Amino acid sequence: MKIDRLLSIVILLMNRPLIQAKELADMFEVSARTIYRDIDSINNAGIPVVTYQGANGGIGLMEGYRLDRNLLTERELADIFTALQSVSSYVGGEHTLLMEKISSVIPPAQSAAFRSKTTQLIVDFSPWGLNGPLEERLTLLKEALEEGVAVAFEYVNADGRMSKRSVEPYTLVLKGQAWYLYGLCAKHGEFRLFKLLRMKALVKEGRVYVRQDIPLKDFPWTKGWMRPADSLPVVLHFSAAGKHLAEDYFDSTELQPDGNGGYTVRVHYPEDNWLYGFLLGFGTSVEVLEPEHIRVRMGELAAGIAAKYR
């Protein structure tokens, strides 16, 4: 992605007096025109990069200018490395080059300590098993974001209704172990959040758009999905056989031992399709004690499931 490429170019310029635009273009698998746009972005950030013409020319830092190698501390570099390592667990090895560049600026005497810092915390976003179609959608959407073009797809909402959408992509969001696209929806004329797993027939339209400046505070995923006014108290009982499931999903402060090896849990949730799917996922390990209408509905759903297997 662009920010990775820009940081990689800066690190290369710190370590080499000159580098050819073609070499950079080949290294990052982009056009020379894209490299020159990147150089403009680096200049705008206050780092004076100069293009020298001629047979021995190339791209380099302005003569007499030295970028402080201590601009970032070793701890900060390790944190960046760890973050890139975590993201790369899902999107493949596209950050590998930048990670190598960061490692290259660490003095040999400190390399062992740096490796130790970068393995103290590992966040792996990749799912268990293969997830080919989702990875293909992520790749296509990242390309559309880089190129600034709209995308089209068929979308199935939470109620099962399908519609065709044309969207100007703005941001890919990983939230609650699911990927979403945040973009301007032509159908509704406003920004919407789309779950990638609900997309079908995703293609790039080729229609170029001008990206708006959207304040971070306006992003919907920064807000809580469950408002107190929309939730109700739910009391669950986990049997002794399902005790481990309760411990996987709830904090220890929410678990009240029942005296028989199980737990009683009191939580607040919105009543919607998600809630019933969530509770059914526990199978026979859980029983809804309160409220009564959710208990009744769970019985109806369970009976419907059982009827399918008679």
PDB file of C-alpha atoms in Angstrom, residues 2-19 24 27-28 35 38-49 59-62 65-69 71-72 77 97-98 101-102 104-105:
ATOM      1  CA  LYS A   2       1.139   3.586  -0.553  1.00  0.00           C
ATOM      2  CA  ILE A   3       2.211   4.389   3.022  1.00  0.00           C
ATOM      3  CA  ASP A   4       4.415   1.284   3.049  1.00  0.00           C
ATOM      4  CA  ARG A   5       6.006   2.282  -0.235  1.00  0.00           C
ATOM      5  CA  LEU A   6       6.677   5.852   0.903  1.00  0.00           C
ATOM      6  CA  LEU A   7       8.333   4.723   4.139  1.00  0.00           C
ATOM      7  CA  SER A   8      10.390   2.137   2.235  1.00  0.00           C
ATOM      8  CA  ILE A   9      11.612   4.807  -0.220  1.00  0.00           C
ATOM      9  CA  VAL A  10      12.594   7.127   2.631  1.00  0.00           C
ATOM     10  CA  ILE A  11      14.566   4.337   4.335  1.00  0.00           C
ATOM     11  CA  LEU A  12      16.301   3.502   1.033  1.00  0.00           C
ATOM     12  CA  LEU A  13      17.288   7.157   0.557  1.00  0.00           C
ATOM     13  CA  MET A  14      18.717   7.197   4.076  1.00  0.00           C
ATOM     14  CA  ASN A  15      21.023   4.331   3.181  1.00  0.00           C
ATOM     15  CA  ARG A  16      21.917   5.081  -0.459  1.00  0.00           C
ATOM     16  CA  PRO A  17      23.202   8.334  -2.018  1.00  0.00           C
ATOM     17  CA  LEU A  18      21.261   7.828  -5.276  1.00  0.00           C
ATOM     18  CA  ILE A  19      18.765   5.350  -6.650  1.00  0.00           C
ATOM     19  CA  LEU A  24      12.306   1.755  -7.440  1.00  0.00           C
ATOM     20  CA  MET A  27      11.218  -3.013  -6.725  1.00  0.00           C
ATOM     21  CA  PHE A  28       7.662  -1.978  -5.833  1.00  0.00           C
ATOM     22  CA  ILE A  35       7.344   6.689  -8.139  1.00  0.00           C
ATOM     23  CA  ASP A  38       5.556   9.312  -4.353  1.00  0.00           C
ATOM     24  CA  ILE A  39       8.597  11.612  -4.448  1.00  0.00           C
ATOM     25  CA  ASP A  40       6.247  14.617  -4.558  1.00  0.00           C
ATOM     26  CA  SER A  41       4.419  13.247  -1.489  1.00  0.00           C
ATOM     27  CA  ILE A  42       7.711  12.810   0.385  1.00  0.00           C
ATOM     28  CA  ASN A  43       8.741  16.374  -0.530  1.00  0.00           C
ATOM     29  CA  ASN A  44       5.384  17.665   0.723  1.00  0.00           C
ATOM     30  CA  ALA A  45       6.076  15.901   4.028  1.00  0.00           C
ATOM     31  CA  GLY A  46       9.174  18.096   4.470  1.00  0.00           C
ATOM     32  CA  ILE A  47      11.895  15.693   3.323  1.00  0.00           C
ATOM     33  CA  PRO A  48      13.771  17.343   0.397  1.00  0.00           C
ATOM     34  CA  VAL A  49      14.189  14.702  -2.315  1.00  0.00           C
ATOM     35  CA  ILE A  59      16.887  10.180  -6.906  1.00  0.00           C
ATOM     36  CA  GLY A  60      18.472  11.218  -3.626  1.00  0.00           C
ATOM     37  CA  LEU A  61      18.213  13.471  -0.613  1.00  0.00           C
ATOM     38  CA  MET A  62      19.184  17.119  -1.134  1.00  0.00           C
ATOM     39  CA  TYR A  65      20.469  17.321   4.187  1.00  0.00           C
ATOM     40  CA  ARG A  66      20.613  14.452   6.616  1.00  0.00           C
ATOM     41  CA  LEU A  67      17.539  12.673   7.881  1.00  0.00           C
ATOM     42  CA  ASP A  68      17.921  11.926  11.557  1.00  0.00           C
ATOM     43  CA  ARG A  69      18.191   8.158  11.924  1.00  0.00           C
ATOM     44  CA  LEU A  71      13.759  10.126  14.309  1.00  0.00           C
ATOM     45  CA  LEU A  72      12.156   6.928  15.594  1.00  0.00           C
ATOM     46  CA  LEU A  77      10.572   0.862  15.087  1.00  0.00           C
ATOM     47  CA  LEU A  97      10.162  -5.442   1.873  1.00  0.00           C
ATOM     48  CA  LEU A  98       9.345  -2.631   4.301  1.00  0.00           C
ATOM     49  CA  LYS A 101      14.178  -2.094   5.373  1.00  0.00           C
ATOM     50  CA  ILE A 102      13.268  -1.362   8.986  1.00  0.00           C
ATOM     51  CA  SER A 104      18.345  -2.909   8.034  1.00  0.00           C
ATOM     52  CA  VAL A 105      18.616   0.360   9.995  1.00  0.00           C
TER      53      VAL A 105
END
